Coordinates of C-alpha atoms in Angstrom, one line a residue:
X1412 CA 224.3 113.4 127.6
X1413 CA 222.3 115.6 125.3
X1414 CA 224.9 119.3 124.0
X1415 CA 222.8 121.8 122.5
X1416 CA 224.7 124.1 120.4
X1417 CA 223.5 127.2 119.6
X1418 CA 224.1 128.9 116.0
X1419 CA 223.8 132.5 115.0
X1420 CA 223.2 133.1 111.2
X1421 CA 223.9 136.8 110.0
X1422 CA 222.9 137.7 106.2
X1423 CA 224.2 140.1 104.3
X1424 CA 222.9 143.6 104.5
X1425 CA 221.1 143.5 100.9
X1426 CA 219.8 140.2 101.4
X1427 CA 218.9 141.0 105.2
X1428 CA 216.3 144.0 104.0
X1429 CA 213.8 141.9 102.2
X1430 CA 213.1 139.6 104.8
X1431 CA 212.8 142.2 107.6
X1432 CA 210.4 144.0 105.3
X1433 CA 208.5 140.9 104.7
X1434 CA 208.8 140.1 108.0
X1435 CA 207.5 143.7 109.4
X1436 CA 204.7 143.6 106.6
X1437 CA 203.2 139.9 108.1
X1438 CA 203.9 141.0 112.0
X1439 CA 201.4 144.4 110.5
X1440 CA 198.5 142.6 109.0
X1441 CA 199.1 140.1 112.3
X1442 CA 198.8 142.8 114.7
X1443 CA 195.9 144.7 112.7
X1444 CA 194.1 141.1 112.6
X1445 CA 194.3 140.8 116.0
X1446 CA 193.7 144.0 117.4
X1447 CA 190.5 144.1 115.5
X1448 CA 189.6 140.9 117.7
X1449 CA 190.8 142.1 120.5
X1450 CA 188.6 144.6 123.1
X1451 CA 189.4 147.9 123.7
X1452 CA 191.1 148.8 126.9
X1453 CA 189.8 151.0 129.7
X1454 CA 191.9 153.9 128.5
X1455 CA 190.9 153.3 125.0
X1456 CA 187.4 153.1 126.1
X1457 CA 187.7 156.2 128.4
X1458 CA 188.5 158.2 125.3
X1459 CA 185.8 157.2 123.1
X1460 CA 182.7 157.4 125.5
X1461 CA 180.2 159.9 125.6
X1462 CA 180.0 160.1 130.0
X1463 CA 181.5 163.4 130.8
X1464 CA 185.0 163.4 132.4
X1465 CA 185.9 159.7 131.9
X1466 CA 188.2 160.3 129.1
X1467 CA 189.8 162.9 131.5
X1468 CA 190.2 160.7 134.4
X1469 CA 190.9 157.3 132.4
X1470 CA 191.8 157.8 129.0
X1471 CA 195.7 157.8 127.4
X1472 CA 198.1 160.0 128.8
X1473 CA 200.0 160.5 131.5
X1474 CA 199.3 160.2 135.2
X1475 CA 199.5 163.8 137.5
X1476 CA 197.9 165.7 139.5
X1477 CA 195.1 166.8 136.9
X1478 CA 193.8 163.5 135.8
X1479 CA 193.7 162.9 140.3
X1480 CA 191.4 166.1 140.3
X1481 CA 189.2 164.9 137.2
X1482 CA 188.9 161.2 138.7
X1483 CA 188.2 162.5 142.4
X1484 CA 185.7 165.0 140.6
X1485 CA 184.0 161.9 138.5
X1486 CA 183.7 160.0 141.7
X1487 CA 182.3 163.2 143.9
X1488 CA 179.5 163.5 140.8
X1489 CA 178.8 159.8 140.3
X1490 CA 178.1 160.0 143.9
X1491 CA 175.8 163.1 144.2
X1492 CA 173.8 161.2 141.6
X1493 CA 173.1 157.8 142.9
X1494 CA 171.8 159.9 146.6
X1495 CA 169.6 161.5 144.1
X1496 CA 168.3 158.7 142.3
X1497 CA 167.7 156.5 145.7
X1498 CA 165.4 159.4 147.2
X1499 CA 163.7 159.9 144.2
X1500 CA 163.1 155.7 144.2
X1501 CA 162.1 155.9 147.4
X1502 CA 159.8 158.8 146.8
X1503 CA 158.1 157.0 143.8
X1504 CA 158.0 153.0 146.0
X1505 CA 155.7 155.7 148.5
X1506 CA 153.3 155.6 146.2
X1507 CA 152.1 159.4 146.7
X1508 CA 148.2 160.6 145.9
X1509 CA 146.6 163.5 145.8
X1510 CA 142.7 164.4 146.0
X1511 CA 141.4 166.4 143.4
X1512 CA 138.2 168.3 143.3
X1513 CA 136.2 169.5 140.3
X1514 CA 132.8 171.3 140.1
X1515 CA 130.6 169.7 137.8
X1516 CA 128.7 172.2 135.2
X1517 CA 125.2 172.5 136.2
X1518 CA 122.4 169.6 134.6
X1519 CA 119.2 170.3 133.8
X1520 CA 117.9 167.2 135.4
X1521 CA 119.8 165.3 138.1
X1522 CA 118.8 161.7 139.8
X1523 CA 116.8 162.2 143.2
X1524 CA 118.6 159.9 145.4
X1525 CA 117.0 157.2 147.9
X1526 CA 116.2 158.2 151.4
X1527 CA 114.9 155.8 154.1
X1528 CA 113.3 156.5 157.2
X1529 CA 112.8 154.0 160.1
X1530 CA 111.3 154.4 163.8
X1531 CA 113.2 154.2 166.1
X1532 CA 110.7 152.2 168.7
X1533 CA 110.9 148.5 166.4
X1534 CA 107.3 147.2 167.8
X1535 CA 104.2 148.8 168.7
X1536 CA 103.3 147.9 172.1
X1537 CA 99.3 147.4 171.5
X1538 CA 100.1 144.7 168.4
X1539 CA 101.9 142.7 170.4
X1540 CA 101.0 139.4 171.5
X1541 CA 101.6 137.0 174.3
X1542 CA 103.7 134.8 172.3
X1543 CA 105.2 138.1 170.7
X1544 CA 106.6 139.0 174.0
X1545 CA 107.6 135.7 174.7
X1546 CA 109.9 135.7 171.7
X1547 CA 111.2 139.2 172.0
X1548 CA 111.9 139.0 175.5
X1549 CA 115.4 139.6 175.1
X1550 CA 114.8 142.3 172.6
X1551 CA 112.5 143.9 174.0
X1552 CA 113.5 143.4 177.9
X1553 CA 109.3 143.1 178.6
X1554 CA 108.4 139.7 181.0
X1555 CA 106.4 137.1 179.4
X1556 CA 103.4 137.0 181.0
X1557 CA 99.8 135.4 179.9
X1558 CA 96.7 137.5 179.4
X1559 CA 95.3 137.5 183.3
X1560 CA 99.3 139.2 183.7
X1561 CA 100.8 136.1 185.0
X1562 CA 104.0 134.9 184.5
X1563 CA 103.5 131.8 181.3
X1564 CA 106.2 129.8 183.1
X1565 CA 104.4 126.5 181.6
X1566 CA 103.3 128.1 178.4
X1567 CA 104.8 126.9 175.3
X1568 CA 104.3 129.1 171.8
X1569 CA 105.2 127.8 168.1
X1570 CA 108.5 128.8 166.8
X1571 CA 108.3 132.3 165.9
X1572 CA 108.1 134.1 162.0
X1573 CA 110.5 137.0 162.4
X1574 CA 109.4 138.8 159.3
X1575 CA 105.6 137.9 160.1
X1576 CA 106.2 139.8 163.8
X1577 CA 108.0 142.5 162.0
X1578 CA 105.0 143.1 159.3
X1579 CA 102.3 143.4 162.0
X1580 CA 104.0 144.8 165.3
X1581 CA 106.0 147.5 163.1
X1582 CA 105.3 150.9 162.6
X1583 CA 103.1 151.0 159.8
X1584 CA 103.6 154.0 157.1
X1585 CA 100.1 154.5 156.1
X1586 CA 99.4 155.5 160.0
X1587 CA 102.3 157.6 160.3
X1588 CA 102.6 159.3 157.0
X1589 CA 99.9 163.0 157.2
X1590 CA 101.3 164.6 154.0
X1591 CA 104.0 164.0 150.9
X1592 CA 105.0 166.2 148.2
X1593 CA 108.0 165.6 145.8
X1594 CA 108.4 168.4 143.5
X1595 CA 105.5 170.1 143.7
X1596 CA 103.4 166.6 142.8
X1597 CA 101.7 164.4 145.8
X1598 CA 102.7 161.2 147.1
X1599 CA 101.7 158.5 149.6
X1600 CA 102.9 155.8 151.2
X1601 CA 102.8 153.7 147.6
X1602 CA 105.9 155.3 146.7
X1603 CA 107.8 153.7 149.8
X1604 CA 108.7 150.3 149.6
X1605 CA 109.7 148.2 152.7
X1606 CA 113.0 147.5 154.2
X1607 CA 114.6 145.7 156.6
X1608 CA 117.2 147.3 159.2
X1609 CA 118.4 146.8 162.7
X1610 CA 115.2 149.2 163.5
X1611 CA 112.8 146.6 162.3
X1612 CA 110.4 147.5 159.2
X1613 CA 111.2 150.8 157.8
X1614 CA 110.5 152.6 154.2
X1615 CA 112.6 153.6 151.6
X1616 CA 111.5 156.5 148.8
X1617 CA 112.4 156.1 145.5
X1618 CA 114.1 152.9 146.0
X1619 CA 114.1 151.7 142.3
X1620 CA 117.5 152.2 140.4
X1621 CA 115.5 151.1 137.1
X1622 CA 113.3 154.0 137.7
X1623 CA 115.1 156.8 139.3
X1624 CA 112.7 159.9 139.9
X1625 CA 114.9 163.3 138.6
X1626 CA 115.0 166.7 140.3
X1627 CA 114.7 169.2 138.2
X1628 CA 115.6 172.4 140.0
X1629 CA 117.2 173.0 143.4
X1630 CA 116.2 174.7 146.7
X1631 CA 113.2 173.8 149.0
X1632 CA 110.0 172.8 147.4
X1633 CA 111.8 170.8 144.3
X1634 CA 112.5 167.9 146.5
X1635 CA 110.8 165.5 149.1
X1636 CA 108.8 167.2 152.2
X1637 CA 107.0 164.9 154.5
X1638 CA 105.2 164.8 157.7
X1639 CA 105.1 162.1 160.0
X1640 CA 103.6 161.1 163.3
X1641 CA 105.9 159.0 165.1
X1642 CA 102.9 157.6 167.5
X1643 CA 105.1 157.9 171.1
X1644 CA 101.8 156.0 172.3
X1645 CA 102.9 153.1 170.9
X1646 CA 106.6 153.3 172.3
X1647 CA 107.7 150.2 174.1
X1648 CA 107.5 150.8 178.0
X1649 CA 111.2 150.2 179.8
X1650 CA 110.7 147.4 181.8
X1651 CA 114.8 146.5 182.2
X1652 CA 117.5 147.5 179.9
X1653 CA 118.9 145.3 177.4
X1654 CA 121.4 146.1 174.3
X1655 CA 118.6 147.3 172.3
X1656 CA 117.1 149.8 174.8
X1657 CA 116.5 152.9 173.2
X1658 CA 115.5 156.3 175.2
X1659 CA 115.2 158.5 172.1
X1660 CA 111.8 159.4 170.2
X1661 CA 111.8 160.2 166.2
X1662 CA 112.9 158.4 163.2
X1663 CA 116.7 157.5 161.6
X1664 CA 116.7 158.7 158.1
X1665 CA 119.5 157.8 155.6
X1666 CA 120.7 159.2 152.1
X1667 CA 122.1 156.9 149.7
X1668 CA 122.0 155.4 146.5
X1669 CA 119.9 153.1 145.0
X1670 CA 122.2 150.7 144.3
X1671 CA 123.2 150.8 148.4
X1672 CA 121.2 149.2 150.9
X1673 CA 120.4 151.3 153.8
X1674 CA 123.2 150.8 156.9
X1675 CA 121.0 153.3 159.1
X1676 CA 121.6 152.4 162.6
X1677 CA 125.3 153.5 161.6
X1678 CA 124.9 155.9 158.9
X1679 CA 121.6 157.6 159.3
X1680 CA 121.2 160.6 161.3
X1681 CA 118.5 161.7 164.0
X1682 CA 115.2 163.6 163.1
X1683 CA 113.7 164.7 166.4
X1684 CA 109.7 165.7 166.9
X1685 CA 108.3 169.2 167.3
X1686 CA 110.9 170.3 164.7
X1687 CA 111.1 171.1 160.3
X1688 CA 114.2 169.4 159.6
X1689 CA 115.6 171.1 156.2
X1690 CA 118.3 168.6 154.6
X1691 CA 120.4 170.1 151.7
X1692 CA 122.3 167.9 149.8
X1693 CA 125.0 167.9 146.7
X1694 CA 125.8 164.7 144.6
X1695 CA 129.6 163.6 144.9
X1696 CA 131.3 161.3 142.4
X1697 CA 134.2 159.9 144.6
X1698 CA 137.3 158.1 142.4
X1699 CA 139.9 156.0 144.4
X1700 CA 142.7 154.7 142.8
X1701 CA 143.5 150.7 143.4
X1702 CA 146.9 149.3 144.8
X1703 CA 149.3 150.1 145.0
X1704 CA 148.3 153.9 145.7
X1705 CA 145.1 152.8 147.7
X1706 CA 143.1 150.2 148.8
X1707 CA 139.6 150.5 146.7
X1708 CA 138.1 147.6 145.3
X1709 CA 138.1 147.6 141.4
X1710 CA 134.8 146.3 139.6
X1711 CA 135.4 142.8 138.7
X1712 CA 133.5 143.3 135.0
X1713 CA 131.5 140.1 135.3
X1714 CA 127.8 139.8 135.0
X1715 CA 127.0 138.2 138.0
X1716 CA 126.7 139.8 141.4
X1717 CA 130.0 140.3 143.1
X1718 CA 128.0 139.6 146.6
X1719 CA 125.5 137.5 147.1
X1720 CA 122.0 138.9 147.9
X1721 CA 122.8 142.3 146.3
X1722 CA 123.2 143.4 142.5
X1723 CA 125.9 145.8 143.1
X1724 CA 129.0 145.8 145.6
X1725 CA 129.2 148.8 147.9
X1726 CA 130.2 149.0 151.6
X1727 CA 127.1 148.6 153.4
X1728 CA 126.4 145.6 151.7
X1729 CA 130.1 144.2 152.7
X1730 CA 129.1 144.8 156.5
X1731 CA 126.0 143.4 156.1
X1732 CA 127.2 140.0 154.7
X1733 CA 130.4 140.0 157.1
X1734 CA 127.4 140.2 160.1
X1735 CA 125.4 137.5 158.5
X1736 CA 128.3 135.3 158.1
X1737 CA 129.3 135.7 161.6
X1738 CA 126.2 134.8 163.5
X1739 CA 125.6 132.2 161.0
X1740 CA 128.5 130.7 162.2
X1741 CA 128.0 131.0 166.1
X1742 CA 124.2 130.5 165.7
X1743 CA 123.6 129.0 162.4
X1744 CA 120.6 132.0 161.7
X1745 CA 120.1 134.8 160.5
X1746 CA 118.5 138.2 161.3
X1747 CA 115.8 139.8 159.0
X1748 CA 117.4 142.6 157.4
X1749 CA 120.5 140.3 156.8
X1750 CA 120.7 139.0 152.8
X1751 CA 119.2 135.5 151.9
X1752 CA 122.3 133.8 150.3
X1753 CA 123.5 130.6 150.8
X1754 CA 127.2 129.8 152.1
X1755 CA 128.7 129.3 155.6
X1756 CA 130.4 131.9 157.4
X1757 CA 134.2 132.5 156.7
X1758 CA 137.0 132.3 158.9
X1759 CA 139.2 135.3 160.4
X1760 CA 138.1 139.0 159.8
X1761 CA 136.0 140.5 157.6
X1762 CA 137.7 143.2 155.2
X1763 CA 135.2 145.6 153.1
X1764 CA 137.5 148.0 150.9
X1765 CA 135.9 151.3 149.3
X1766 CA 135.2 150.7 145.6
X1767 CA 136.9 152.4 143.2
X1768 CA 133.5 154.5 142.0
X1769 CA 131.2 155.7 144.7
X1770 CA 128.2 157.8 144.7
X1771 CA 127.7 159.9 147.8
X1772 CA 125.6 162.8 149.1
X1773 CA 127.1 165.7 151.0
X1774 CA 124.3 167.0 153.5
X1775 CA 124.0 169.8 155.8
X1776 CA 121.1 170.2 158.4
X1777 CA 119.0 172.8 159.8
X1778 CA 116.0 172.7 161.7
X1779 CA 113.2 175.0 163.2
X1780 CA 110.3 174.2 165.7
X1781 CA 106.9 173.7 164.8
X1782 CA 103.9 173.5 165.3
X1783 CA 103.6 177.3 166.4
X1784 CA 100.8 178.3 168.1
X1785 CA 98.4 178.9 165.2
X1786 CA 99.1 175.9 163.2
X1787 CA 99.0 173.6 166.7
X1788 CA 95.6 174.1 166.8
X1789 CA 94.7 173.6 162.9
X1790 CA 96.7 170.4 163.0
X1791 CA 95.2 169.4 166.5
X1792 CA 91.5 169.9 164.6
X1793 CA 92.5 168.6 161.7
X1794 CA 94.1 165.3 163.0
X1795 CA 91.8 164.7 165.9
X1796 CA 94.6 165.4 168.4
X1797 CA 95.5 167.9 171.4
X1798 CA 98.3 170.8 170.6
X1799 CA 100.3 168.4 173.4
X1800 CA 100.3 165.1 170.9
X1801 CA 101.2 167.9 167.9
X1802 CA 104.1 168.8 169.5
X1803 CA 105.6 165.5 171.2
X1804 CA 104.8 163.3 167.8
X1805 CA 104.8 165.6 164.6
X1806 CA 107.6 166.5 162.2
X1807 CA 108.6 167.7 159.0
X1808 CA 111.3 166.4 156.7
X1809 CA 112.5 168.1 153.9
X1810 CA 115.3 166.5 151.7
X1811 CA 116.5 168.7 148.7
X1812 CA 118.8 169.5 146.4
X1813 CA 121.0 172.4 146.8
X1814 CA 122.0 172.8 143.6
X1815 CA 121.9 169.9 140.1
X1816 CA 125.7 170.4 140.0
X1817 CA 127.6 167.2 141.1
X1818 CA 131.4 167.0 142.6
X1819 CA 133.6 165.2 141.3
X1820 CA 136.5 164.2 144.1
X1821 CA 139.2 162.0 142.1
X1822 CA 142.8 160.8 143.6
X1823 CA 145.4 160.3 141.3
X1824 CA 148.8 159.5 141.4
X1825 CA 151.4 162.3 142.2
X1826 CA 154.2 160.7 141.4
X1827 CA 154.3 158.0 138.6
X1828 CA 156.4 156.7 136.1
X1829 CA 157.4 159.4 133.2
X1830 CA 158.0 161.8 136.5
X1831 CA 160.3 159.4 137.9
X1832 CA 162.5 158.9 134.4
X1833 CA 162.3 162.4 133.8
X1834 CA 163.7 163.1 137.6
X1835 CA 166.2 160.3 136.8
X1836 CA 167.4 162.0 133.2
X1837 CA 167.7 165.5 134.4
X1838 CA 169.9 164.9 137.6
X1839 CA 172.2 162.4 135.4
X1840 CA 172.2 165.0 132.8
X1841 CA 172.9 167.5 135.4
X1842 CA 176.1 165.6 137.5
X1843 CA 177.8 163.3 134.9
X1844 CA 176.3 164.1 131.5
X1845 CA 174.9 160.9 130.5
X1846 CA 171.7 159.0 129.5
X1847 CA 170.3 155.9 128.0
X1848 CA 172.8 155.4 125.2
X1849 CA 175.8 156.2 127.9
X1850 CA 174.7 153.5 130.1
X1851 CA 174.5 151.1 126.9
X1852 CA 177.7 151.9 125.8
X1853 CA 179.0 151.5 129.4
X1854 CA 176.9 147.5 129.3
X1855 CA 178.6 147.0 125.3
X1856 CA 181.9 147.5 126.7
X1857 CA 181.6 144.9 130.0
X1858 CA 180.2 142.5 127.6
X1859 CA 182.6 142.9 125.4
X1860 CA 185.6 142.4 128.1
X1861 CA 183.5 139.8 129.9
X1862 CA 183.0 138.0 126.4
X1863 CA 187.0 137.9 125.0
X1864 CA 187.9 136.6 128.8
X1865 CA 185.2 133.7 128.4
X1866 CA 187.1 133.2 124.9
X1867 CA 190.1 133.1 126.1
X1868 CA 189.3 130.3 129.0
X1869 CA 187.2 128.2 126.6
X1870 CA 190.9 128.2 123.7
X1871 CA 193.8 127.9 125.8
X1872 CA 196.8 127.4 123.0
X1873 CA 199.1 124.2 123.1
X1874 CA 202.8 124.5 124.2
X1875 CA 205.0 124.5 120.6
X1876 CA 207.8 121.8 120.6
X1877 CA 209.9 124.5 119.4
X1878 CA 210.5 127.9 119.7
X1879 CA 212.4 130.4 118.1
X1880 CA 213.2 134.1 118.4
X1881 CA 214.5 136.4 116.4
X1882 CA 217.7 135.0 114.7
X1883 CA 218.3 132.4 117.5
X1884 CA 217.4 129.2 117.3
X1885 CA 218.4 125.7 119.9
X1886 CA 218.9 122.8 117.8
X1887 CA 219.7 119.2 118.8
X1888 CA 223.3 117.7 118.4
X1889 CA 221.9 115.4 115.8
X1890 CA 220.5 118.0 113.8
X1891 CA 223.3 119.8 113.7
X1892 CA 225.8 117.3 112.3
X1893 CA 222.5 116.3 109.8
X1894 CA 222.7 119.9 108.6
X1895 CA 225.7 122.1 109.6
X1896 CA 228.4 121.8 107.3
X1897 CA 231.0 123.1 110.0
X1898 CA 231.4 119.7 112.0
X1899 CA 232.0 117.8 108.4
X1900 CA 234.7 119.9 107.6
X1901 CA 236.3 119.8 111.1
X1902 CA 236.4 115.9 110.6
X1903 CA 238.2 115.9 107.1
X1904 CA 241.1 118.7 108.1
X1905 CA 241.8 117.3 111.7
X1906 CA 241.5 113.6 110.2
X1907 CA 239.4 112.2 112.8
X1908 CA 236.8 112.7 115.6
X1909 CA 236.8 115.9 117.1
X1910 CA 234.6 118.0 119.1
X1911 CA 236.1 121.3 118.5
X1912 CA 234.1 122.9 115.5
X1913 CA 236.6 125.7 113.7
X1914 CA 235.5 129.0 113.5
X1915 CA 236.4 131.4 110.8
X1916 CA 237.7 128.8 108.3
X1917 CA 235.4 130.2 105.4
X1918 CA 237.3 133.6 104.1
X1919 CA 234.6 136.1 103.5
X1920 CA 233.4 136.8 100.6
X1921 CA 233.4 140.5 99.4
X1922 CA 232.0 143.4 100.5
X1923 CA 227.8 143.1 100.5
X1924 CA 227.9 139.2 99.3
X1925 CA 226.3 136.3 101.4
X1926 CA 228.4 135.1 104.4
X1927 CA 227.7 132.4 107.3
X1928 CA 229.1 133.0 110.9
X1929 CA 228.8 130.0 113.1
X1930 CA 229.9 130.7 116.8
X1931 CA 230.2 127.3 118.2

């Protein structure tokens, strides 16, 4: 069975100095090496950082009722300021706009913009033919019938030419148009060019975006003034209604850019006979803003069209291709006035966002009657007509500028990022005193903790064989009759085995000398 015997060794008082001092000098660089590996502690940390009323509520120091106060009053201000923060997140992830408005300064010359004008009856009922009205039957709502007015149940006509039956049963311009002025100069109908709409042919005036006309002043008489005979003589007669039955009598007229097509039967407004339609306009310059504030379409930057058929994207032209791509795919046609393009129709709705950059033209609309009773019968002499025709089939249009200033109407952002930090920065400033370098101090200290904890998994230490503290120390029975001299001695003055060691056989030696003490 194993005895452990445990030996206290006391040195003398002189001798005893040196080695606590040596001893005290290696525990000092120890503890400086280590504490210089070692992380800080919260209270340590509390004391040293720069957030206002952490050192008070964590650092050193005793625990009362002040450093409650400070820590309920860091937790009542760390609070305010995350509600803060979250609404003023929230308030930024709404991506708020606003819509502002700026008058251009006045130009001396500004770009006239395009204006198209269409009948409203689509075909002239004396150019019609027999196979004409066979076609349009459905359009039209007229009976097919043969030229004794019979009923051409047995007839059969060649498939029709939509654009050739447009050309020669539509209104044509020459026969309508009795006078043009633009800017004091005259025109005719050369300066139209033809377009196709949901009314059939109709005529667009200064339709060229390579060569613009310019305005050079404003007010009536610097613009476009024409006068048109809308030739009710030649208006279809209602023989049943049908989806394109139509009880009005004048023209649709639309303002737009060049670079638009004309969307008239939704867009363009009403100009009715026997009236002087005055149309003022003003140029605006409209600027939306992409996601995630809106919804505008951005220019893509390439050179080729972004939609086929038209050189520039815009709107109208979206609708128009969604329309053709629809009835291509339930009919596999298309309508005149729809674009040419290859390419099936696509699946699911059709989506046309604003672009981001539109051109626009403000109007307002007045009107007055003519012919009065003088004028009725110069224009009723001069045009081979009765005052009657004069009044149901004239008009006047005249299109102007009101002014060459432009508006500008831009939205922009009301809320973006430097707003949002400098929100952020004065309400942290303003409940716990901190910014950017108190939240990196606040990261440097985790990291630090997180770090020396990872260490200290990664280098567990080994369990020493033995341990000693202090002046104690356990030593085996072996070792102790290998180096004790007290068990030795025991066997030479009792003259035999023994397992009683002696204690207090060495006298001690005088006053401040070395002495051993073994308590056995």
């Amino acid at each position: 069975m194993p005895i452990e015997i445990v030996c206290k060794i006391k040195f003398a008082e002189e001798d005893a100095k040196p080695k606590e001092k040596e001893a005290g000098d290696e525990q000092s660089l120890l503890g400086a090496a280590r504490g210089a590996a070692a992380p800080r502690d919260l209270a340590t940390f509390a004391s040293t950082s720069t957030l206002h009323g952490l050192g008070r509520a964590c650092g050193p120091g005793p625990h009362g009722l002040r450093r409650t106060l400070w820590a309920l009053a860091l937790f009542t201000s760390l609070t305010a300021f995350l509600y803060q923060a979250a609404g003023l997140a929230r308030g930024y992830l709404s991506w708020p706009h606003l819509v502002a408005m700026d008058p251009a300064a006045p130009a001396p010359v500004a770009g006239f913009p395009a204006v198209t004008l269409c009948n409203i009856n689509r075909f002239r009922h004396s150019a019609l033919s027999d196979a004409d009205i066979f076609h349009l039957a459905n359009l039209t709502g007229l009976p097919p019938k043969d030229r004794d007015g019979h009923r051409a149940a047995g007839l059969r006509y060649p498939e029709p030419d939509m654009v050739d039956i447009l050309n020669r049963t539509g209104h044509q311009l020459a026969d309508m148009l009795k006078s043009c002025n633009f800017s004091g100069h005259h025109c005719s109908a050369s300066n139209f060019s033809v377009v196709y709409t949901r009314y059939g042919k109709c005529y667009t005036f200064n339709a060229d975006p390579q060569n613009s006309l310019p305005s050079r002043a404003g007010g009536m008489g610097s613009g476009l003034e024409i006068m048109l005979d809308i030739q009710q003589e030649e208006y279809l007669p209602i023989w049943r209604e049908t989806n394109e039955t139509s009880f009005e009598a004048g023209i649709r007229v639309q303002i737009h850019s060049q670079e638009e097509p004309p969307y008239i039967h939704q867009l363009g407004f009403g100009v009715s006979p026997g009236f002087q339609t005055f149309v003022s306009c003003q140029e605006q310059r409209l600027t939306y803003l992409p996601q995630p504030w809106g919804n505008c379409r951005a220019e893509s930057g390439l050179r080729e069209p972004e939609l086929q058929g038209y050189s520039a994207y815009s709107v109208s032209a979206c609708r128009l291709r969604c329309e053709k791509e629809a009835v291509l795919q339930r009919c596999h046609c298309r309508m005149v006035h729809m674009p040419d393009s290859l390419g099936g129709g696509s699946e699911g709705p059709c989506f046309c966002p604003t672009p981001c950059n539109l051109t626009r033209y403000g109007k307002e609309i007045s009107m007055v009657r003519i012919p009065n009773r003088g004028s009725a019968r110069y224009l009723a002499r001069k045009y081979n007509r009765n005052e009657t025709y004069i009044r149901e089939n004239f008009l006047v249009l005249d299109v102007f500028f009101e002014a060459l200033t432009s508006e500008a109407m831009e939205q922009r952002a009301a809320y973006g990022l430097s707003a949002l930090l400098g929100d952020l920065g004065g309400q942290m400033g303003l409940f716990i005193g901190a910014s950017i370098l108190t939240l990196l101090e606040i990261l440097d200290y985790i990291y630090e903790v997180s770090w020396d904890r990872l260490k200290r998994v990664w280098r567990r230490p080994k369990t020493p064989l033995r341990t000693s503290s202090g002046g104690i120390s356990t030593l085996g029975l072996q070792e102790l009759k290998e180096q004790s001299p007290c068990l030795s001695r025991g066997r030479a003055e009792g003259g035999g085995a023994s397992n009683l060691l002696p204690n207090h056989h060495h006298p001690h030696g005088p006053a401040g000398g070395l002495f051993e003490d073994f308590a056995c």
